[in-house]
Structure formats: C-alpha cells, structure tokens
Coordinates of C-alpha atoms in Angstrom, one line a residue:
Chain A
Q1 CA -189.4 63.0 -9.0
S2 CA -188.0 66.3 -7.6
V3 CA -184.7 66.5 -5.8
L4 CA -186.2 68.8 -3.1
T5 CA -189.3 67.5 -1.3
Q6 CA -192.3 69.7 -0.6
P7 CA -195.8 68.8 0.4
P8 CA -198.1 68.9 -2.6
S9 CA -200.6 71.1 -0.9
A10 CA -201.2 73.4 2.0
S11 CA -204.2 75.4 3.2
G12 CA -205.4 77.9 5.7
T13 CA -208.1 80.4 6.4
P14 CA -207.6 84.2 6.1
G15 CA -205.5 85.6 8.9
Q16 CA -203.9 82.2 9.7
R17 CA -200.2 81.3 9.6
V18 CA -199.2 78.6 7.2
I19 CA -195.8 76.9 6.9
I20 CA -194.6 75.1 3.8
S21 CA -191.6 72.8 4.2
C22 CA -188.8 71.9 1.8
S23 CA -186.4 68.9 2.4
G24 CA -183.2 68.3 0.6
S25 CA -179.7 66.9 1.2
G26 CA -176.2 67.9 2.1
S27 CA -175.3 68.7 -1.5
N28 CA -178.1 71.2 -2.0
I29 CA -179.9 72.8 1.0
G30 CA -177.2 71.6 3.4
S31 CA -174.5 73.5 1.5
N32 CA -176.3 76.3 -0.3
A33 CA -178.9 79.0 0.2
V34 CA -182.6 78.3 -0.4
N35 CA -184.8 80.5 -2.6
W36 CA -188.6 80.5 -2.7
Y37 CA -190.8 81.4 -5.6
Q38 CA -194.5 82.2 -5.8
Q39 CA -196.4 81.4 -9.0
L40 CA -199.9 82.8 -9.3
P41 CA -202.2 81.0 -11.8
G42 CA -201.2 81.6 -15.4
T43 CA -198.1 83.7 -14.6
A44 CA -194.4 83.3 -14.4
P45 CA -192.8 82.5 -11.0
K46 CA -191.8 85.4 -8.8
L47 CA -188.9 85.5 -6.4
L48 CA -190.3 85.6 -2.9
I49 CA -187.4 84.8 -0.6
Y50 CA -183.7 84.6 -1.5
D51 CA -180.6 83.6 0.5
N52 CA -182.7 81.6 2.9
N53 CA -184.6 84.5 4.6
Q54 CA -184.2 87.7 2.6
R55 CA -187.2 89.4 0.9
P56 CA -186.8 91.3 -2.4
S57 CA -188.1 94.8 -2.4
G58 CA -191.9 94.8 -2.5
V59 CA -192.5 91.4 -0.9
P60 CA -194.6 91.9 2.3
D61 CA -193.0 90.9 5.6
R62 CA -195.8 88.4 6.0
F63 CA -193.6 86.1 4.1
S64 CA -190.5 84.7 5.8
G65 CA -188.0 82.0 5.2
S66 CA -185.8 79.9 7.4
K67 CA -183.3 77.0 7.0
S68 CA -181.9 74.4 9.3
G69 CA -179.5 71.7 8.2
T70 CA -181.0 70.1 5.0
S71 CA -184.5 71.5 5.4
A72 CA -186.1 74.9 4.8
S73 CA -189.4 76.5 5.5
L74 CA -191.6 79.3 4.1
A75 CA -194.0 80.9 6.6
I76 CA -196.9 83.0 5.5
S77 CA -198.6 84.9 8.3
G78 CA -201.8 86.9 8.1
L79 CA -202.9 84.7 5.2
Q80 CA -204.8 86.6 2.5
S81 CA -206.9 85.3 -0.5
E82 CA -204.3 86.7 -2.9
D83 CA -201.7 84.4 -1.4
E84 CA -203.4 81.4 -3.1
A85 CA -200.7 80.2 -5.5
D86 CA -198.1 77.5 -6.0
Y87 CA -194.9 77.9 -4.0
Y88 CA -191.5 76.4 -5.0
C89 CA -188.3 76.0 -3.1
A90 CA -185.0 75.9 -5.0
A91 CA -181.3 75.5 -4.2
W92 CA -178.0 75.0 -6.0
D93 CA -176.8 71.4 -5.9
D94 CA -173.0 71.0 -5.8
S95 CA -173.0 67.5 -7.2
L96 CA -172.4 66.6 -10.9
N97 CA -170.6 69.9 -11.7
G98 CA -173.4 71.9 -10.1
Y99 CA -177.0 72.5 -11.1
W100 CA -180.2 74.1 -9.7
V101 CA -182.8 71.8 -8.1
F102 CA -186.4 72.7 -7.4
G103 CA -189.1 71.3 -5.2
G104 CA -192.2 69.8 -6.7
G105 CA -194.2 72.8 -5.6
A106 CA -196.9 73.2 -2.9
K107 CA -200.3 74.5 -3.9
L108 CA -201.6 76.9 -1.2
T109 CA -205.4 77.1 -0.9
V110 CA -207.0 79.9 1.1
L111 CA -210.2 78.5 2.5
Chain B
Q1 CA -187.0 98.6 -16.7
L2 CA -185.5 95.2 -17.2
Q3 CA -187.5 92.8 -19.3
L4 CA -186.9 89.4 -20.7
Q5 CA -188.9 88.1 -23.7
E6 CA -188.9 84.6 -25.1
S7 CA -189.5 83.9 -28.7
G8 CA -189.6 80.9 -31.0
P9 CA -191.8 78.3 -32.6
G10 CA -194.8 77.2 -30.5
L11 CA -194.9 73.8 -32.2
V12 CA -192.0 71.5 -32.9
K13 CA -192.1 68.0 -34.4
S14 CA -190.9 65.0 -32.5
S15 CA -187.2 64.2 -33.0
E16 CA -186.4 67.7 -34.2
T17 CA -184.7 70.6 -32.4
L18 CA -186.4 73.1 -30.2
S19 CA -184.9 76.6 -30.6
L20 CA -185.8 79.6 -28.4
T21 CA -184.3 83.0 -27.9
C22 CA -184.6 85.4 -25.0
T23 CA -184.2 89.1 -25.7
V24 CA -183.0 91.2 -22.8
S25 CA -184.0 94.8 -22.6
G26 CA -183.0 97.3 -19.8
D27 CA -179.8 95.3 -19.0
S28 CA -176.9 93.8 -20.8
V29 CA -176.2 90.1 -21.2
S30 CA -172.5 91.2 -21.1
S31 CA -172.9 92.1 -17.4
S32 CA -170.4 90.4 -15.2
S33 CA -173.0 90.4 -12.4
Y34 CA -175.4 87.8 -13.7
Y35 CA -176.0 84.5 -15.3
W36 CA -178.8 84.0 -17.8
G37 CA -180.9 80.9 -17.6
W38 CA -183.7 78.7 -19.0
I39 CA -186.3 76.9 -16.8
R40 CA -189.3 75.0 -18.1
Q41 CA -192.7 73.8 -16.7
P42 CA -194.7 71.0 -18.3
P43 CA -198.4 71.5 -18.2
G44 CA -199.8 71.0 -14.7
K45 CA -196.3 70.2 -13.3
G46 CA -193.5 71.8 -11.5
L47 CA -190.4 73.8 -12.5
E48 CA -187.4 72.1 -14.1
W49 CA -184.1 73.9 -14.5
I50 CA -182.5 73.6 -17.9
G51 CA -179.3 75.5 -17.7
I52 CA -177.5 78.9 -17.5
I53 CA -174.9 80.8 -19.4
Y54 CA -172.4 83.6 -18.4
Y55 CA -171.5 86.3 -20.8
T56 CA -168.1 84.6 -21.3
G57 CA -169.9 81.6 -22.7
N58 CA -169.4 79.5 -19.6
T59 CA -172.4 77.1 -19.1
Y60 CA -174.0 74.8 -16.6
Y61 CA -176.7 72.3 -17.6
N62 CA -179.1 70.0 -15.9
P63 CA -177.5 66.6 -15.9
S64 CA -180.7 65.0 -17.1
L65 CA -180.8 67.2 -20.2
K66 CA -177.1 67.9 -20.8
S67 CA -176.7 65.5 -23.7
R68 CA -179.4 67.4 -25.7
V69 CA -179.0 71.0 -24.6
T70 CA -177.0 73.9 -25.9
I71 CA -177.3 77.5 -24.5
S72 CA -175.5 80.3 -26.2
V73 CA -175.2 84.0 -25.9
D74 CA -175.1 86.8 -28.5
T75 CA -173.8 89.9 -26.9
S76 CA -174.3 92.0 -30.1
K77 CA -178.0 91.3 -30.1
N78 CA -178.3 91.2 -26.3
Q79 CA -179.9 87.8 -26.5
F80 CA -179.3 84.3 -25.3
S81 CA -180.7 81.1 -26.8
L82 CA -181.7 77.6 -26.1
K83 CA -181.4 74.6 -28.4
L84 CA -182.9 71.3 -27.3
R85 CA -182.3 68.4 -29.7
S86 CA -184.2 65.2 -30.3
V87 CA -187.4 66.4 -28.6
T88 CA -190.2 64.2 -27.5
A89 CA -193.7 64.8 -26.1
A90 CA -192.0 65.0 -22.7
D91 CA -190.4 68.2 -23.7
T92 CA -193.8 69.9 -24.1
A93 CA -193.7 72.8 -21.6
V94 CA -193.8 76.5 -20.9
Y95 CA -190.2 77.6 -21.3
Y96 CA -189.1 80.6 -19.3
C97 CA -185.9 82.6 -19.5
A98 CA -184.7 84.3 -16.4
R99 CA -181.8 86.3 -14.9
E100 CA -179.8 84.7 -12.1
V101 CA -178.2 87.0 -9.6
S102 CA -176.1 84.3 -7.9
S103 CA -176.5 80.8 -6.5
S104 CA -177.6 82.5 -3.2
D105 CA -180.0 85.1 -4.6
G106 CA -181.8 83.0 -7.3
Y107 CA -183.7 84.2 -10.3
D108 CA -185.0 87.7 -9.8
I109 CA -186.4 88.5 -13.2
W110 CA -188.4 86.2 -15.4
G111 CA -189.8 86.3 -18.9
Q112 CA -193.5 85.7 -19.3
G113 CA -192.8 82.3 -20.7
T114 CA -193.6 80.7 -24.1
M115 CA -195.5 77.4 -24.6
V116 CA -193.8 74.9 -26.8
T117 CA -195.7 71.8 -27.9
V118 CA -194.0 68.8 -29.4
S119 CA -196.1 67.0 -31.9
S120 CA -195.7 63.6 -33.4

C-alpha cells in the first residue's frame, strides 16, 4: 500500500494529452515538493520533473508538472509511442523523522 | 560523467544479511551537496525507498525497514553501502543506488540496479 495514490494505468493515442494524478497528505505533498520519475521497461527510473514543475535538462517540454494542496499531476502532451512507460510520483514526508514516499506507479499505454 | 554502480551477491539465503555496495565515479560521496540513497523495486511492483546517507554519516531510513537497515559511507573508496538483516522472500527486488540532490529536487542520477533474490 503506497503512501501516495496514483491510478494504476493511463492511456492515450499519439498526439493526445494525458494527465496522471498523485494524491497525498499534508505531511508529504502538502508540505514538500513533488518529483516525477519515468521508468521505461527494463531500465532504471529517470527523473522527469523535480520541485513540482521543473524539467531537468534534456526532458522535452511536452512533460509538465503541477501541484495544488495535497495533490499533484503530470501532464504529457503530444503523446508519443516512446512515452509508454511507468510513471511514479514521489515526495518527502515530514512524519516519523522524515522519509521519502512514492506512488504505486501508473503504467502509461500509447494506443 | 557521473556514474553509480551497484555490486553484491545476487542470491541471499533467508534470515541472512543482504549486503550491497554502490561505487560512485565522476563525483565524490564527500560532496556536501548531495545525499546518497538506496531504493528497491520488487518484481512487477513499484518503487520503495530504503534510506539515505550524507557524507558526515547522517542517515534517514524508511520507518518500515529501519530496524533491519544500515547504510554506511566509505569516503576513501568513494562508495556507500547497504546492509539489510534478517531477509525474507519479501526482500527480493532490484536494488538501485541513487544520488539525491535535495528533498525538492529528488534523485537525479541512478545506478542500473542489481537484482537480489532471497532463497529459502
């Protein structure tokens, strides 16, 4: 049971815009920044969005992040076949001396 | 170019201790700018954070694993290590080491991961 809640799956056709949600609580998303990771099949996760809405160098601007209260969202516009992957949200949780919490992951399928 | 590489046994017997090392190249574990962490992923499941260490030795652990986990750093070898005691089949996973920039900026560099299977 993950501390952050994500839908297990999402899908879209090429060119569409897809949104993946991430719900938490006041001790994690409500108090700290959200990061998003992309995990392509058989590979290590890759940082996609940091500090709620910042993109690391090399990440296309088709990917965007937002946060409101205790929820966050990852939007992918102009969906491409290579975007098919698992997406995880993460945030620092201030409870119990502090620790990182992850969402359960959302598998994105490009139809 | 910064690289992290996990190493250690791929098979551990139930009730024994899992030991992994992450070798850092292209950066220093003594850097005051980063934490160094371990994250795992059971087969077919999501990511689970294990813990982090700062070069001073300061650590933070997942509360659910804290009683069994020790993370240490060896600045002379530019490595940091994970020990997980009293393992069970539930500890079977791909174990990743990663560099944490900050609690806002997340984990920007990851190792390729190493699969550890706990056998009975």
